[in-house]
XYZ file of C-alpha atoms in Angstrom:
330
model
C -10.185 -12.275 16.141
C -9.641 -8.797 15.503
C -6.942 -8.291 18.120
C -5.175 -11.730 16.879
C -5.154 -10.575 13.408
C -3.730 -6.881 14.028
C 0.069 -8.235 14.153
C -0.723 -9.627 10.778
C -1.732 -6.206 9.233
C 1.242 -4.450 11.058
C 3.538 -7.053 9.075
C 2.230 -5.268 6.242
C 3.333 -1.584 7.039
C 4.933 0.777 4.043
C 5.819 4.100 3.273
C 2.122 5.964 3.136
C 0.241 3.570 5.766
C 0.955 2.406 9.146
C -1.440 0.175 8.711
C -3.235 -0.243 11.826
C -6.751 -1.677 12.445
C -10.031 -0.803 14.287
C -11.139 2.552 12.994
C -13.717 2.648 10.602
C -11.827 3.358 7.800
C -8.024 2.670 6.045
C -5.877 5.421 5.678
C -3.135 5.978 3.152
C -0.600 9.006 2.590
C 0.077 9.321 -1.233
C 2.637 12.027 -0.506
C 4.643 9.895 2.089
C 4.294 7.180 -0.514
C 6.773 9.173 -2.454
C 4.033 10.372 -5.381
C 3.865 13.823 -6.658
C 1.260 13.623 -9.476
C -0.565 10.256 -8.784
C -3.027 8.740 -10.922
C -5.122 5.922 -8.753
C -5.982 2.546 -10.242
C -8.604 0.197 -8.001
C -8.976 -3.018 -8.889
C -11.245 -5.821 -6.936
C -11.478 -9.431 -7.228
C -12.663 -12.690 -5.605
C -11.414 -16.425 -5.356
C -14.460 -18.233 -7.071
C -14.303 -21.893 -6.320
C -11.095 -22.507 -5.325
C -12.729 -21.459 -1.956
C -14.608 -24.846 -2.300
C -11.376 -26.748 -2.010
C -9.667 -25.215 0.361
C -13.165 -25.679 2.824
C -13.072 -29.084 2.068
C -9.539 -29.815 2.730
C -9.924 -27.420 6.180
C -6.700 -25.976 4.422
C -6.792 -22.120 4.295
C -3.582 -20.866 4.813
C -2.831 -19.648 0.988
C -5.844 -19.561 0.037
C -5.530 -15.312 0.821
C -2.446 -15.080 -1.325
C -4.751 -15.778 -4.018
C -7.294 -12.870 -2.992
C -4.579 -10.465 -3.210
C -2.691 -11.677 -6.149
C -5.901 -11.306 -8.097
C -6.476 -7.617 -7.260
C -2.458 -6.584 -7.194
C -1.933 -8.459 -10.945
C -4.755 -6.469 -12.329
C -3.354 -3.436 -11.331
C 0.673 -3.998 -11.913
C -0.389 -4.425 -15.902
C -1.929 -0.827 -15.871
C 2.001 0.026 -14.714
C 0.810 0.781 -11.442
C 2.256 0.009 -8.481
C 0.549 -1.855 -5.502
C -0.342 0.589 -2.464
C -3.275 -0.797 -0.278
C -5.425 -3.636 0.348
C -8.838 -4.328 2.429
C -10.700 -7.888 2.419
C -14.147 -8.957 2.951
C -14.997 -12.150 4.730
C -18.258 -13.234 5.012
C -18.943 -16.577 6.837
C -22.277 -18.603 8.651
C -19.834 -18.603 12.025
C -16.828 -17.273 12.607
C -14.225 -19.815 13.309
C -11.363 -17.722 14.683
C -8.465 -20.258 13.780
C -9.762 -20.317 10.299
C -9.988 -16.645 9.968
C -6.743 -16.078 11.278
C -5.041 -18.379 9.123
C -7.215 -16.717 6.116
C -5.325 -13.385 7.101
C -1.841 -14.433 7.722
C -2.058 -15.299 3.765
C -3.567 -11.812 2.827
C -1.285 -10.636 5.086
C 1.422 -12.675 3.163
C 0.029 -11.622 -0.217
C 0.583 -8.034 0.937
C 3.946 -8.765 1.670
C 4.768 -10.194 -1.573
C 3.283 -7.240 -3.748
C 4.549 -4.541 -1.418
C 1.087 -2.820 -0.530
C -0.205 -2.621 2.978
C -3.386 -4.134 4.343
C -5.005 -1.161 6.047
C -8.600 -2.605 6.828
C -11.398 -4.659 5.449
C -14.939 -6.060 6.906
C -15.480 -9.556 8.929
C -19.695 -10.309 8.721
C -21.244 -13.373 10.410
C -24.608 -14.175 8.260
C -25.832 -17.619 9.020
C -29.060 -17.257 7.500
C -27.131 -16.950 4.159
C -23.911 -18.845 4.763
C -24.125 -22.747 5.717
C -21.985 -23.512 8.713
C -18.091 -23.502 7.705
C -18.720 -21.662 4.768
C -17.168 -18.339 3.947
C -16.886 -16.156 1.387
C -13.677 -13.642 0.302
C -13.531 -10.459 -1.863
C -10.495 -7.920 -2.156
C -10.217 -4.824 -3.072
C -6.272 -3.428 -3.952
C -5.744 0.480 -4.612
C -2.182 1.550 -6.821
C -1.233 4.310 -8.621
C 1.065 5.496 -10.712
C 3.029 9.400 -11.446
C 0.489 10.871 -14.331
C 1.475 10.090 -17.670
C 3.172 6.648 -16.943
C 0.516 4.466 -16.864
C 0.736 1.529 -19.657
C -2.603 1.770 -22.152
C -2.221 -1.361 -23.894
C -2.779 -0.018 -27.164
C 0.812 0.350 -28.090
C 1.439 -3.035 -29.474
C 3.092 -3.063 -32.897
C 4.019 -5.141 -35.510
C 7.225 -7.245 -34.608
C 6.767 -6.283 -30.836
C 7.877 -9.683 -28.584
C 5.666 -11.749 -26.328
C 6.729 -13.243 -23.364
C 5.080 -15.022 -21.024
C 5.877 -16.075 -17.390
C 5.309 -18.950 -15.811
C 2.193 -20.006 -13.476
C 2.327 -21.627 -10.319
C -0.962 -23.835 -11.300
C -4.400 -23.286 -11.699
C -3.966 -19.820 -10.122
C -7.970 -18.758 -9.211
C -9.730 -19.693 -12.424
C -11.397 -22.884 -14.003
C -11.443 -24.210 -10.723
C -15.991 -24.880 -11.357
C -14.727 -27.057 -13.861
C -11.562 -28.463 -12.464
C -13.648 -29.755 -9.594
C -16.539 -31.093 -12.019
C -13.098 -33.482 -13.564
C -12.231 -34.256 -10.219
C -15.802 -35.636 -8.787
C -16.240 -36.952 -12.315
C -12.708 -39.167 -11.590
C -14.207 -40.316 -8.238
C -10.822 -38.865 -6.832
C -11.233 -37.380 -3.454
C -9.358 -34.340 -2.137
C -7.265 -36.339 0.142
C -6.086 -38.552 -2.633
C -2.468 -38.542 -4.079
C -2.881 -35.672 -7.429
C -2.640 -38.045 -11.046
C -0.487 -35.166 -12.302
C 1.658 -34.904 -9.002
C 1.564 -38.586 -7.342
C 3.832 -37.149 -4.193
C 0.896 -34.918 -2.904
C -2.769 -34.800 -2.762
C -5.193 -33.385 -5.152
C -6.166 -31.119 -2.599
C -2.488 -29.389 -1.820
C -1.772 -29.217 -5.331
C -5.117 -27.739 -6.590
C -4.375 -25.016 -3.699
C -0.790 -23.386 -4.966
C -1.833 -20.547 -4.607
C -1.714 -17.923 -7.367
C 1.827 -16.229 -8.474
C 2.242 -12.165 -7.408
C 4.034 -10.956 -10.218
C 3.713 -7.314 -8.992
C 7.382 -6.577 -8.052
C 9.274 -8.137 -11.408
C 6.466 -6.891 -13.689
C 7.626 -3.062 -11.962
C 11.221 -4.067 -12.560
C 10.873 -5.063 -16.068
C 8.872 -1.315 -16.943
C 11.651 0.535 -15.382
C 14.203 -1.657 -16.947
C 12.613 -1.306 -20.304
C 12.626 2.235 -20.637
C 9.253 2.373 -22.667
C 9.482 -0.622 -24.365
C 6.813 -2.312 -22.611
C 3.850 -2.047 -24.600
C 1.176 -4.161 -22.592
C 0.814 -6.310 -20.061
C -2.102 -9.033 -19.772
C -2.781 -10.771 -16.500
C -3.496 -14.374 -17.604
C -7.064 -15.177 -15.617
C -10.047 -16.788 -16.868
C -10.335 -16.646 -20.453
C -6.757 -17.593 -20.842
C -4.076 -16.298 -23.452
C -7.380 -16.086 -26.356
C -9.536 -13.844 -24.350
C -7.132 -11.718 -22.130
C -4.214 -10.921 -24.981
C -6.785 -8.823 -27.194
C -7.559 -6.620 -23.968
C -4.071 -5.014 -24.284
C -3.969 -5.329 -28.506
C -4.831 -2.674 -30.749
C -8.092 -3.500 -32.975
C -5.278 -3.745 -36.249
C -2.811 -6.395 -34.739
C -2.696 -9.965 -33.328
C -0.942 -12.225 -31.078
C 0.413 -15.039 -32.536
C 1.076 -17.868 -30.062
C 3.927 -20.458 -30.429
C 1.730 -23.398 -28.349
C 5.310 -25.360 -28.905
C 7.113 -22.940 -26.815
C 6.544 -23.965 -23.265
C 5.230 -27.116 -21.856
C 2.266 -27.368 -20.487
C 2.089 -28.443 -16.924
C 1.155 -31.617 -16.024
C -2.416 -30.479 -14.385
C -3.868 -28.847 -17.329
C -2.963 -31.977 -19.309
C -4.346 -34.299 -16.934
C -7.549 -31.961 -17.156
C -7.783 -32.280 -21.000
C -7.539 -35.708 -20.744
C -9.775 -36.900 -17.315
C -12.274 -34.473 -18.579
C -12.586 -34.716 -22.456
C -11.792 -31.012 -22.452
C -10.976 -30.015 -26.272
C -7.843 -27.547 -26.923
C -9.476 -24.926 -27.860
C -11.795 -24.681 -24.684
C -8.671 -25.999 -22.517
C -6.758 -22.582 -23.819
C -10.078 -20.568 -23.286
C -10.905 -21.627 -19.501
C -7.276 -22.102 -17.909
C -3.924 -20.359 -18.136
C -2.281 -23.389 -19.268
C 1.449 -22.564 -18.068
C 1.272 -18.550 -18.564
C 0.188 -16.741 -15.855
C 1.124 -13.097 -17.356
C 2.157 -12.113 -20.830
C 4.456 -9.020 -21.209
C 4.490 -7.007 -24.626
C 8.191 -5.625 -25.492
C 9.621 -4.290 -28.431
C 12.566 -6.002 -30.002
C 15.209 -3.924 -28.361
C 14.085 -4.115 -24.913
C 13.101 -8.153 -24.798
C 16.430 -9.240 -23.728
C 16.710 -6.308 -20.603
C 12.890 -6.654 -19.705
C 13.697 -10.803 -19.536
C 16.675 -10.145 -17.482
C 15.153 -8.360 -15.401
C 12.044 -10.826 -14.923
C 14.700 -13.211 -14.270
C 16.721 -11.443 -11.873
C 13.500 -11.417 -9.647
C 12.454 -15.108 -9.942
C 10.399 -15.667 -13.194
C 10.639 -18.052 -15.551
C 10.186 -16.051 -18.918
C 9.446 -17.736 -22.094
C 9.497 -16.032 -25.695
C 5.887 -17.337 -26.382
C 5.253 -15.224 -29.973
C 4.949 -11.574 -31.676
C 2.890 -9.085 -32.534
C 1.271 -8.898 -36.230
C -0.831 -7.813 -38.409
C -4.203 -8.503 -37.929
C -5.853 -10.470 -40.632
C -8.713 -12.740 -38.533
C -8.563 -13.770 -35.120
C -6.553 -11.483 -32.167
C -5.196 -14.567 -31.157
C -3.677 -17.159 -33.341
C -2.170 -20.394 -32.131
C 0.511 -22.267 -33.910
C 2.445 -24.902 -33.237
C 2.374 -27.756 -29.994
């Protein structure tokens, strides 16, 4: 397995690593990596239950874009940017076909936010793990030059919020997600409510969008004038917007803004999910929420554009009078 997944690492070669396996630890050059005064950021993360599905559907192939995508987003809102990545796989029995296909989408993931897999740990532990199933953390390493690395405590009054898109479910809610879905008596293999033209399975799996490299683009294009960025996970827009506010403003959230896709809806409504804890447990349609001020919105969303996002003005920065988060609107 090792040898068959060694290619897939190589794929993943960038200035600073050259990424190859089998030692007994990753290296990575800062200097090489172009970095004079570097600050590191580490960030680690799992996939939860989304594992569940992808198990049950013996469909693994994304299911490692999500792993990384989890780690990288965390650290691209700190302004730094992407430089390594190692995995952890634990399993009852290593199936080498599924492992493999687990890598190629790290591997993938890596690609996407530009870092390098240089390592990561492959344990076989059947007294803990039953039969096919595994387990997957990540850890990702960035950094940035000293100095430039966002706070998120800069948010001001009048300051523009703009959200980008999701690609789904991304990696959280899916405990509950599944609950709606056994509730339904749907089975994985069945066509999706919300998407008739594929199964509930292949759409439950999109796997989670890498927003690493347009995030970068939109803090150089900015010039300073991105306050904060919040990486849209579990807890949604109400519980991961205050992590980047100051204690004295709040978000306020125009619900009427963007659609909502039609999964999340379908959710609501299949599983008698109330608004409030529907905007709390999922990212409903925002997968990352970028804090500009007024001057810089309309370079920052050309420049999420120019590298694939769909940006929506979603609200703006006020005064804070109650809640962080307010929600008007839809």
């Amino acid at each position: 397995m090792v040898e068959a997944i060694k290619p897939l690492a190589r794929s993943t070669v960038r200035p600073g690593a050259d990424a190859a396996l089998g030692g007994f630890g990753g290296l990575f050059d800062l200097k090489a990596a172009g970095f004079k005064d570097p600050v590191l950021v580490a960030a680690t993360d799992g996939v939860g239950t989304k594992l569940m599905i992808a198990i049950a559907a013996n469909h693994h192939g994304t299911i490692g874009i999500d792993l990384v995508a989890m780690c990288v987003n965390d650290l691209v809102v700190q302004g730094a940017e992407p430089l390594f990545f190692l995995d952890y796989f634990a399993t009852g029995k290593i199936e080498p076909a599924v492992a493999e296909s687990i890598v190629d989408g790290i591997a993938e993931g890596c690609r996407q936010a530009g870092c390098a897999l240089i390592g990561g740990e492959t344990a076989e532990m059947p007294g803990l793990y039953d039969g096919a199933h595994y387990d997957l953390a990540g850890f990702g390493v960035g950094a940035a030059e000293r100095g430039t690395l966002l706070g998120g405590r800069d948010a001001a009054p009048g300051d523009v919020i703009l959200g980008l898109a999701s690609n789904g479910l991304h990696s959280n809610g899916y405990s509950l997600a599944r609950k709606v879905v056994a509730d339904s008596g749907l089975d994985y293999a069945d066509p999706a409510p919300f998407a008739p033209d594929r199964t509930v399975a292949a759409a439950l799996l999109d796997p989670t969008r890498i927003y690493v490299r347009s995030c970068l683009a939109a803090i150089a294009a900015a010039d300073g004038g991105v306050h904060g960025l919040a990486h849209i996970t579990g807890g949604g827009l109400t519980e991961n917007l205050p992590r980047v506010l100051p204690d004295t403003v709040a978000a306020r959230i125009d619900r009427a803004a963007w659609d909502i896709p039609p999964v999340f809806t379908w959710l609501a409504e299949a599983g008698g999910i109330e608004d409030r804890e529907l905007m709390r447990t999922f990212n409903c349609g925002i997968g990352m929420a970028v804090i500009v001020t007024p001057g810089a919105a309309e370079g920052v969303t050309r420049a999420l554009a120019d590298h694939g996002e769909t940006v929506i003005a979603i609200g703006t920065v006020q005064p804070r009078t109650g809640d962080p988060v307010v929600f008007s609107g839809g």
